[in-house]
mmCIF file of C-alpha atoms in Angstrom:
data_model
loop_
_atom_site.group_PDB
_atom_site.id
_atom_site.type_symbol
_atom_site.label_atom_id
_atom_site.label_comp_id
_atom_site.label_asym_id
_atom_site.label_seq_id
_atom_site.Cartn_x
_atom_site.Cartn_y
_atom_site.Cartn_z
ATOM 1 C CA MET A 656 30.816 -44.653 8.013
ATOM 2 C CA VAL A 657 27.218 -44.967 6.163
ATOM 3 C CA SER A 658 25.537 -45.150 9.371
ATOM 4 C CA TYR A 659 27.106 -41.799 10.516
ATOM 5 C CA VAL A 660 26.254 -40.148 7.299
ATOM 6 C CA SER A 661 23.030 -41.326 7.343
ATOM 7 C CA VAL A 662 22.294 -39.978 11.190
ATOM 8 C CA LEU A 663 23.756 -36.594 9.847
ATOM 9 C CA LEU A 664 21.741 -36.650 7.132
ATOM 10 C CA TYR A 665 18.647 -37.403 9.287
ATOM 11 C CA GLY A 666 19.356 -34.788 11.780
ATOM 12 C CA VAL A 667 19.875 -32.162 9.042
ATOM 13 C CA GLY A 668 16.961 -33.181 7.382
ATOM 14 C CA GLY A 669 14.842 -32.854 10.813
ATOM 15 C CA ILE A 670 16.232 -29.482 11.743
ATOM 16 C CA VAL A 671 15.275 -28.468 8.191
ATOM 17 C CA VAL A 672 11.752 -29.945 8.439
ATOM 18 C CA ALA A 673 11.278 -28.142 12.093
ATOM 19 C CA GLY A 674 12.428 -24.925 10.848
ATOM 20 C CA MET A 675 10.016 -24.860 8.102
ATOM 21 C CA ALA A 676 7.140 -26.049 10.488
ATOM 22 C CA LEU A 677 7.935 -23.364 12.456
ATOM 23 C CA LEU A 678 8.177 -20.764 9.852
ATOM 24 C CA VAL A 679 4.684 -22.138 8.553
ATOM 25 C CA ALA A 680 2.895 -22.038 12.021
ATOM 26 C CA PHE A 681 4.356 -18.392 12.789
ATOM 27 C CA GLN A 682 4.294 -17.064 9.355
ATOM 28 C CA GLU A 683 1.575 -14.093 10.122
ATOM 29 C CA LYS A 684 4.142 -12.866 12.699
ATOM 30 C CA LEU A 685 6.857 -12.466 10.165
ATOM 31 C CA VAL A 686 4.556 -11.087 7.498
ATOM 32 C CA TYR A 687 2.894 -8.457 9.709
ATOM 33 C CA VAL A 688 4.689 -6.302 12.445
ATOM 34 C CA PRO A 689 1.649 -4.362 14.166
ATOM 35 C CA VAL A 690 4.042 -3.271 17.079
ATOM 36 C CA LEU A 691 7.661 -2.010 16.686
ATOM 37 C CA PRO A 692 10.170 -3.638 19.149
ATOM 38 C CA GLY A 693 10.206 -1.485 22.612
ATOM 39 C CA LEU A 694 7.074 0.302 21.865
ATOM 40 C CA THR A 695 3.403 -0.314 22.427
ATOM 41 C CA LYS A 696 0.540 -1.068 20.031
ATOM 42 C CA SER A 697 -1.006 2.328 21.191
ATOM 43 C CA TYR A 698 -0.569 5.664 18.937
ATOM 44 C CA PRO A 699 2.421 7.496 20.201
ATOM 45 C CA ILE A 700 0.368 10.751 18.623
ATOM 46 C CA THR A 701 -2.558 12.022 17.225
ATOM 47 C CA PRO A 702 -2.908 14.221 14.347
ATOM 48 C CA ALA A 703 -3.980 17.045 16.900
ATOM 49 C CA ARG A 704 -0.257 16.925 18.030
ATOM 50 C CA LEU A 705 0.773 18.135 14.479
ATOM 51 C CA ARG A 706 -2.364 20.743 14.389
ATOM 52 C CA LEU A 707 -4.104 18.380 11.751
ATOM 53 C CA MET A 708 -7.525 19.005 11.189
ATOM 54 C CA TYR A 709 -9.070 15.388 11.618
ATOM 55 C CA GLU A 710 -11.852 12.909 12.460
ATOM 56 C CA ASP A 711 -11.711 9.608 14.176
ATOM 57 C CA VAL A 712 -13.571 7.062 11.856
ATOM 58 C CA TRP A 713 -14.808 3.788 13.248
ATOM 59 C CA LEU A 714 -15.759 1.138 10.740
ATOM 60 C CA ARG A 715 -17.178 -2.160 10.540
ATOM 61 C CA SER A 716 -15.494 -5.054 8.149
ATOM 62 C CA SER A 717 -17.707 -7.084 6.182
ATOM 63 C CA ASP A 718 -16.901 -9.894 8.870
ATOM 64 C CA GLY A 719 -17.708 -7.940 11.751
ATOM 65 C CA VAL A 720 -14.261 -6.723 13.142
ATOM 66 C CA ARG A 721 -14.032 -2.920 14.266
ATOM 67 C CA LEU A 722 -11.565 -0.787 12.738
ATOM 68 C CA HIS A 723 -10.137 2.340 13.422
ATOM 69 C CA ALA A 724 -9.146 5.500 10.752
ATOM 70 C CA TRP A 725 -8.123 8.697 10.814
ATOM 71 C CA PHE A 726 -9.422 11.352 7.965
ATOM 72 C CA ILE A 727 -7.092 14.128 7.946
ATOM 73 C CA LYS A 728 -8.439 17.101 5.696
ATOM 74 C CA LEU A 729 -6.637 20.156 4.374
ATOM 75 C CA PHE A 730 -9.674 22.298 5.169
ATOM 76 C CA PRO A 731 -13.370 21.615 6.169
ATOM 77 C CA GLU A 732 -14.503 22.254 2.585
ATOM 78 C CA CYS A 733 -11.543 20.703 0.466
ATOM 79 C CA ARG A 734 -12.560 19.152 -2.778
ATOM 80 C CA GLY A 735 -9.243 18.241 -3.659
ATOM 81 C CA PRO A 736 -8.082 14.465 -4.297
ATOM 82 C CA THR A 737 -8.846 12.229 -1.410
ATOM 83 C CA ILE A 738 -6.081 9.582 -0.700
ATOM 84 C CA LEU A 739 -6.660 6.540 0.789
ATOM 85 C CA PHE A 740 -3.290 5.500 2.171
ATOM 86 C CA PHE A 741 -2.126 2.356 3.095
ATOM 87 C CA GLN A 742 0.769 2.070 5.424
ATOM 88 C CA GLU A 743 3.806 -0.046 5.081
ATOM 89 C CA ASN A 744 4.141 -3.208 7.513
ATOM 90 C CA ALA A 745 5.897 -2.387 10.877
ATOM 91 C CA GLY A 746 4.048 -0.130 13.264
ATOM 92 C CA ASN A 747 0.676 1.915 12.830
ATOM 93 C CA ILE A 748 -0.827 5.042 11.189
ATOM 94 C CA ALA A 749 0.478 7.560 13.862
ATOM 95 C CA HIS A 750 4.119 6.468 12.740
ATOM 96 C CA ARG A 751 3.557 8.085 8.996
ATOM 97 C CA LEU A 752 2.309 11.335 10.317
ATOM 98 C CA GLU A 753 4.877 13.215 9.729
ATOM 99 C CA MET A 754 4.778 12.199 5.660
ATOM 100 C CA VAL A 755 1.008 12.736 5.769
ATOM 101 C CA ARG A 756 1.281 16.385 7.208
ATOM 102 C CA ILE A 757 3.529 17.047 4.219
ATOM 103 C CA MET A 758 1.590 15.284 1.923
ATOM 104 C CA ILE A 759 -1.770 17.191 2.662
ATOM 105 C CA GLN A 760 0.240 20.452 2.306
ATOM 106 C CA ARG A 761 2.039 20.087 -0.430
ATOM 107 C CA LEU A 762 -0.521 18.032 -3.048
ATOM 108 C CA GLN A 763 -3.539 20.140 -1.378
ATOM 109 C CA CYS A 764 -5.513 16.919 -0.751
ATOM 110 C CA ASN A 765 -7.105 14.920 2.107
ATOM 111 C CA VAL A 766 -5.839 11.557 3.570
ATOM 112 C CA PHE A 767 -7.857 8.781 4.855
ATOM 113 C CA MET A 768 -5.573 6.419 6.925
ATOM 114 C CA LEU A 769 -6.891 2.963 7.953
ATOM 115 C CA SER A 770 -5.372 1.030 10.744
ATOM 116 C CA TYR A 771 -5.403 -2.550 9.329
ATOM 117 C CA ARG A 772 -6.932 -5.236 12.156
ATOM 118 C CA GLY A 773 -4.903 -5.898 14.628
ATOM 119 C CA TYR A 774 -2.832 -2.712 13.933
ATOM 120 C CA GLY A 775 -3.329 0.442 16.218
ATOM 121 C CA ALA A 776 -6.831 0.915 17.809
ATOM 122 C CA SER A 777 -8.505 -1.712 15.730
ATOM 123 C CA ASP A 778 -9.576 -4.863 16.648
ATOM 124 C CA GLY A 779 -8.759 -8.418 15.372
ATOM 125 C CA TYR A 780 -5.780 -10.304 13.676
ATOM 126 C CA PRO A 781 -4.426 -9.415 10.725
ATOM 127 C CA SER A 782 -4.487 -11.679 7.706
ATOM 128 C CA GLN A 783 -4.623 -11.369 3.730
ATOM 129 C CA HIS A 784 -7.976 -12.147 3.598
ATOM 130 C CA GLY A 785 -9.203 -9.959 6.801
ATOM 131 C CA ILE A 786 -7.009 -6.644 5.480
ATOM 132 C CA THR A 787 -8.455 -7.162 1.939
ATOM 133 C CA MET A 788 -12.079 -6.874 3.673
ATOM 134 C CA ASP A 789 -10.631 -4.086 5.704
ATOM 135 C CA ALA A 790 -9.293 -1.787 2.609
ATOM 136 C CA GLN A 791 -13.072 -2.379 1.330
ATOM 137 C CA ALA A 792 -14.544 -1.183 4.091
ATOM 138 C CA ALA A 793 -12.708 2.017 3.964
ATOM 139 C CA LEU A 794 -13.147 2.708 0.736
ATOM 140 C CA ASP A 795 -16.790 1.967 0.798
ATOM 141 C CA HIS A 796 -16.934 4.784 3.572
ATOM 142 C CA LEU A 797 -15.264 7.182 1.689
ATOM 143 C CA SER A 798 -17.616 6.715 -1.401
ATOM 144 C CA GLN A 799 -20.505 7.326 0.261
ATOM 145 C CA ARG A 800 -19.336 10.802 2.037
ATOM 146 C CA ILE A 801 -20.768 14.141 0.658
ATOM 147 C CA ASP A 802 -18.230 16.058 1.803
ATOM 148 C CA ILE A 803 -15.133 15.376 -0.711
ATOM 149 C CA ASP A 804 -15.267 14.233 -4.417
ATOM 150 C CA THR A 805 -15.834 10.911 -5.031
ATOM 151 C CA SER A 806 -14.442 10.762 -8.767
ATOM 152 C CA ARG A 807 -11.221 11.743 -7.203
ATOM 153 C CA ILE A 808 -9.981 9.055 -4.567
ATOM 154 C CA VAL A 809 -6.620 7.714 -5.212
ATOM 155 C CA VAL A 810 -5.280 4.776 -3.467
ATOM 156 C CA PHE A 811 -1.831 5.331 -2.509
ATOM 157 C CA GLY A 812 0.203 1.823 -0.542
ATOM 158 C CA ARG A 813 3.859 1.571 0.063
ATOM 159 C CA SER A 814 5.374 -1.357 0.599
ATOM 160 C CA LEU A 815 2.828 -4.330 2.017
ATOM 161 C CA GLY A 816 0.407 -1.157 1.673
ATOM 162 C CA GLY A 817 1.032 -1.100 -2.252
ATOM 163 C CA ALA A 818 -0.119 -5.209 -2.153
ATOM 164 C CA VAL A 819 -3.334 -3.834 -0.296
ATOM 165 C CA GLY A 820 -4.070 -1.137 -2.642
ATOM 166 C CA ALA A 821 -3.482 -3.016 -5.613
ATOM 167 C CA VAL A 822 -6.140 -5.533 -4.998
ATOM 168 C CA LEU A 823 -8.480 -2.912 -4.161
ATOM 169 C CA THR A 824 -7.761 -0.818 -6.668
ATOM 170 C CA LYS A 825 -8.413 -3.783 -9.245
ATOM 171 C CA ASN A 826 -11.935 -4.713 -7.257
ATOM 172 C CA ASN A 827 -13.231 -1.202 -7.566
ATOM 173 C CA PRO A 828 -12.793 0.215 -11.455
ATOM 174 C CA ASP A 829 -15.796 2.522 -10.236
ATOM 175 C CA LYS A 830 -14.603 3.864 -7.198
ATOM 176 C CA VAL A 831 -10.803 4.019 -7.298
ATOM 177 C CA ALA A 832 -9.461 6.894 -9.843
ATOM 178 C CA ALA A 833 -5.853 6.031 -9.899
ATOM 179 C CA LEU A 834 -3.434 4.012 -8.046
ATOM 180 C CA ILE A 835 0.094 4.919 -6.766
ATOM 181 C CA LEU A 836 2.506 2.323 -5.374
ATOM 182 C CA GLU A 837 5.821 2.827 -3.787
ATOM 183 C CA ASN A 838 8.575 0.187 -3.044
ATOM 184 C CA THR A 839 5.887 -2.743 -3.480
ATOM 185 C CA PHE A 840 6.817 -5.974 -3.470
ATOM 186 C CA THR A 841 6.017 -8.673 -6.228
ATOM 187 C CA SER A 842 4.831 -10.930 -3.816
ATOM 188 C CA ILE A 843 5.203 -12.427 -0.232
ATOM 189 C CA LEU A 844 6.363 -15.567 -2.230
ATOM 190 C CA ASP A 845 9.013 -13.824 -3.881
ATOM 191 C CA MET A 846 9.961 -12.048 -0.435
ATOM 192 C CA ALA A 847 10.445 -15.122 1.282
ATOM 193 C CA GLY A 848 13.537 -15.935 -0.548
ATOM 194 C CA VAL A 849 14.825 -12.511 -0.084
ATOM 195 C CA LEU A 850 14.684 -12.201 3.481
ATOM 196 C CA LEU A 851 15.409 -15.837 4.289
ATOM 197 C CA PRO A 852 17.456 -16.915 1.120
ATOM 198 C CA PHE A 853 17.148 -21.031 2.036
ATOM 199 C CA LEU A 854 13.505 -20.833 1.482
ATOM 200 C CA LYS A 855 13.936 -19.543 -2.135
ATOM 201 C CA TRP A 856 14.375 -23.485 -2.672
ATOM 202 C CA PHE A 857 10.770 -24.071 -1.115
ATOM 203 C CA ILE A 858 8.542 -20.983 -1.732
ATOM 204 C CA GLY A 859 8.664 -18.681 -4.628
ATOM 205 C CA GLY A 860 6.401 -16.671 -6.764
ATOM 206 C CA SER A 861 5.297 -17.395 -10.866
ATOM 207 C CA GLY A 862 9.147 -16.341 -12.101
ATOM 208 C CA SER A 863 10.644 -18.949 -9.431
ATOM 209 C CA LYS A 864 12.887 -21.674 -10.554
ATOM 210 C CA GLY A 865 12.338 -23.652 -7.425
ATOM 211 C CA PRO A 866 9.722 -26.670 -7.036
ATOM 212 C CA ARG A 867 7.850 -24.221 -4.917
ATOM 213 C CA ILE A 868 6.704 -27.169 -2.671
ATOM 214 C CA LEU A 869 5.718 -25.153 0.446
ATOM 215 C CA ASN A 870 3.540 -22.313 -1.774
ATOM 216 C CA CYS A 871 0.613 -23.962 -0.771
ATOM 217 C CA LEU A 872 1.193 -23.275 2.744
ATOM 218 C CA VAL A 873 1.804 -20.020 2.425
ATOM 219 C CA ARG A 874 -1.761 -18.402 4.296
ATOM 220 C CA SER A 875 -0.694 -14.532 2.851
ATOM 221 C CA PRO A 876 0.953 -14.784 -0.595
ATOM 222 C CA TRP A 877 -0.182 -11.201 -1.760
ATOM 223 C CA SER A 878 0.762 -11.729 -5.129
ATOM 224 C CA THR A 879 0.700 -8.170 -6.559
ATOM 225 C CA ILE A 880 2.806 -9.401 -9.774
ATOM 226 C CA ASP A 881 -0.435 -11.779 -10.816
ATOM 227 C CA ILE A 882 -2.958 -8.828 -10.219
ATOM 228 C CA ILE A 883 -1.491 -5.742 -11.361
ATOM 229 C CA GLY A 884 -1.792 -6.133 -15.134
ATOM 230 C CA GLU A 885 -5.590 -6.436 -14.461
ATOM 231 C CA ILE A 886 -5.539 -3.044 -13.230
ATOM 232 C CA THR A 887 -7.082 -0.353 -15.807
ATOM 233 C CA GLN A 888 -6.775 2.763 -13.765
ATOM 234 C CA PRO A 889 -3.647 5.015 -14.053
ATOM 235 C CA ILE A 890 -0.638 3.669 -12.001
ATOM 236 C CA LEU A 891 2.026 5.839 -10.614
ATOM 237 C CA PHE A 892 5.215 3.496 -9.651
ATOM 238 C CA LEU A 893 7.600 5.257 -7.189
ATOM 239 C CA SER A 894 10.970 3.301 -6.388
ATOM 240 C CA GLY A 895 13.805 4.051 -4.160
ATOM 241 C CA LEU A 896 16.531 2.878 -5.546
ATOM 242 C CA GLN A 897 18.254 2.304 -2.272
ATOM 243 C CA ASP A 898 15.504 0.085 -1.059
ATOM 244 C CA GLU A 899 17.148 -2.375 1.475
ATOM 245 C CA MET A 900 14.354 -4.348 2.303
ATOM 246 C CA VAL A 901 12.400 -4.898 -1.350
ATOM 247 C CA PRO A 902 14.764 -4.979 -4.095
ATOM 248 C CA PRO A 903 14.272 -2.479 -6.609
ATOM 249 C CA PHE A 904 13.492 -4.731 -9.410
ATOM 250 C CA HIS A 905 10.365 -5.872 -7.740
ATOM 251 C CA MET A 906 9.141 -2.431 -8.938
ATOM 252 C CA GLN A 907 10.389 -2.981 -12.414
ATOM 253 C CA MET A 908 8.863 -6.019 -12.924
ATOM 254 C CA LEU A 909 5.090 -4.539 -11.526
ATOM 255 C CA TYR A 910 5.423 -1.903 -14.139
ATOM 256 C CA ALA A 911 6.591 -3.826 -16.773
ATOM 257 C CA LYS A 912 3.609 -6.142 -16.200
ATOM 258 C CA ALA A 913 1.229 -3.413 -15.869
ATOM 259 C CA ALA A 914 2.363 -1.423 -18.806
ATOM 260 C CA ALA A 915 2.005 -4.429 -21.095
ATOM 261 C CA ARG A 916 -1.664 -3.772 -20.893
ATOM 262 C CA ASN A 917 -2.221 -0.581 -19.460
ATOM 263 C CA ARG A 918 -0.706 2.705 -21.213
ATOM 264 C CA GLN A 919 -1.609 5.122 -17.821
ATOM 265 C CA CYS A 920 1.547 3.668 -16.261
ATOM 266 C CA ILE A 921 4.446 6.163 -15.152
ATOM 267 C CA PHE A 922 7.941 4.830 -13.651
ATOM 268 C CA VAL A 923 9.728 6.908 -11.512
ATOM 269 C CA GLU A 924 13.429 6.414 -9.813
ATOM 270 C CA PHE A 925 14.598 8.190 -6.859
ATOM 271 C CA PRO A 926 18.396 7.059 -6.356
ATOM 272 C CA THR A 927 19.180 7.700 -2.874
ATOM 273 C CA GLY A 928 15.527 6.476 -1.584
ATOM 274 C CA MET A 929 15.376 3.923 0.947
ATOM 275 C CA HIS A 930 12.504 1.805 1.862
ATOM 276 C CA MET A 931 10.889 4.169 4.358
ATOM 277 C CA ASP A 932 12.173 7.205 3.218
ATOM 278 C CA THR A 933 11.836 7.481 -0.268
ATOM 279 C CA TRP A 934 9.783 10.425 0.221
ATOM 280 C CA LEU A 935 11.762 12.048 2.107
ATOM 281 C CA ALA A 936 14.947 11.289 -0.235
ATOM 282 C CA GLY A 937 13.022 12.362 -3.022
ATOM 283 C CA GLY A 938 12.594 15.911 -1.915
ATOM 284 C CA ASP A 939 10.896 18.218 -4.462
ATOM 285 C CA ASN A 940 10.875 15.948 -7.079
ATOM 286 C CA TYR A 941 9.098 13.331 -5.176
ATOM 287 C CA TRP A 942 5.829 15.545 -4.640
ATOM 288 C CA LYS A 943 6.140 17.560 -7.836
ATOM 289 C CA THR A 944 6.014 13.698 -9.439
ATOM 290 C CA ILE A 945 2.855 13.035 -7.718
ATOM 291 C CA GLN A 946 1.263 16.568 -8.128
ATOM 292 C CA LEU A 947 1.954 16.253 -11.722
ATOM 293 C CA PHE A 948 0.271 12.655 -11.561
ATOM 294 C CA PHE A 949 -2.743 14.032 -9.965
ATOM 295 C CA GLU A 950 -3.185 17.118 -12.760
ATOM 296 C CA GLN A 951 -2.864 14.343 -15.408
ATOM 297 C CA ASN A 952 -5.226 11.680 -14.014
ATOM 298 C CA VAL A 953 -7.832 13.543 -11.386
ATOM 299 C CA PRO A 954 -8.092 17.036 -12.253
ATOM 300 C CA GLU A 955 -10.670 19.403 -10.714
ATOM 301 C CA GLN A 956 -14.349 18.784 -11.695
ATOM 302 C CA THR A 957 -14.502 22.437 -12.235
ATOM 303 C CA GLU A 958 -11.673 21.936 -14.853
ATOM 304 C CA ILE A 959 -13.309 19.164 -16.686
ATOM 305 C CA GLN A 960 -17.017 20.893 -16.727
ATOM 306 C CA SER A 961 -15.139 24.264 -18.273
ATOM 307 C CA SER A 962 -13.836 22.222 -20.793
ATOM 308 C CA HIS A 963 -16.979 20.338 -21.900
ATOM 309 C CA ASN A 964 -18.487 24.049 -21.519
ATOM 310 C CA ASP A 965 -16.102 25.561 -23.890
ATOM 311 C CA ASN A 966 -16.400 22.498 -26.611
ATOM 312 C CA ASP A 967 -20.370 23.153 -26.575
ATOM 313 C CA SER A 968 -19.624 26.934 -27.339
ATOM 314 C CA GLU A 969 -17.423 26.163 -30.599
ATOM 315 C CA GLU A 970 -20.050 23.739 -31.509
ATOM 316 C CA ALA A 971 -22.693 26.090 -31.519
ATOM 317 C CA ARG A 972 -20.557 28.249 -33.433
#
């Protein structure tokens, strides 16, 4: 009987160890999904299909990886805010074009859409270190352009893109005016236990009660919860309460951590918003929320200059 139990335990243990080894070995394929099932890696459409004015932009990340992006403008001389958009995990930037089309119209802004390495037409293979460099290359490109107002660059990240955007915003307080996070997770470490419940005993974020013995093996932890409190720029949190992938309490935790040190944080919930469609489910309120955030935190330079002039006139009197 004892030998039978021992064999059973060894067998179960072996299966668990083998399963974890596979998860560790193929974790990048679980974290990053550049190609949707049944589709190709290429773009199904371009902004031209939606009659959007755009520019193909080719960049080099600091490690030499060639990256592709679309810079979509409301009109040639638009000096409105420029949104540096970081997408969700699955698929490529072409799958976000309909949302971006409405974004440009409703917010009167420009949008820069970056294909992470390994996504769309960009070369390379995705990793946290690599994508962080890609995001920096995109921001550096925007900061050097003379056809936009570089003081009004706003980072907008959804889900995985929120983790990317948070790192970039923290690292560039002088280049990023504000940050918008939508349906973003606290960390991949915490998401491991959400997607694969048995892993929560071995992998977890700073709030986990498990032993977290496998944390050191996770190559892309994307621990947004550990850096959100260091961001000094204004932050808008957009949370879909019906999010079926990232539990909404992740966004609440991020907000609480940020707001403890940053008074320029705003948290807005959308009761029917799911992971990918909060922008659609939120309707008019969604866009008005962002528009108000822009008016309060990234106003037009003409307004600022006018205010200074008025103050100068009053002092002269």
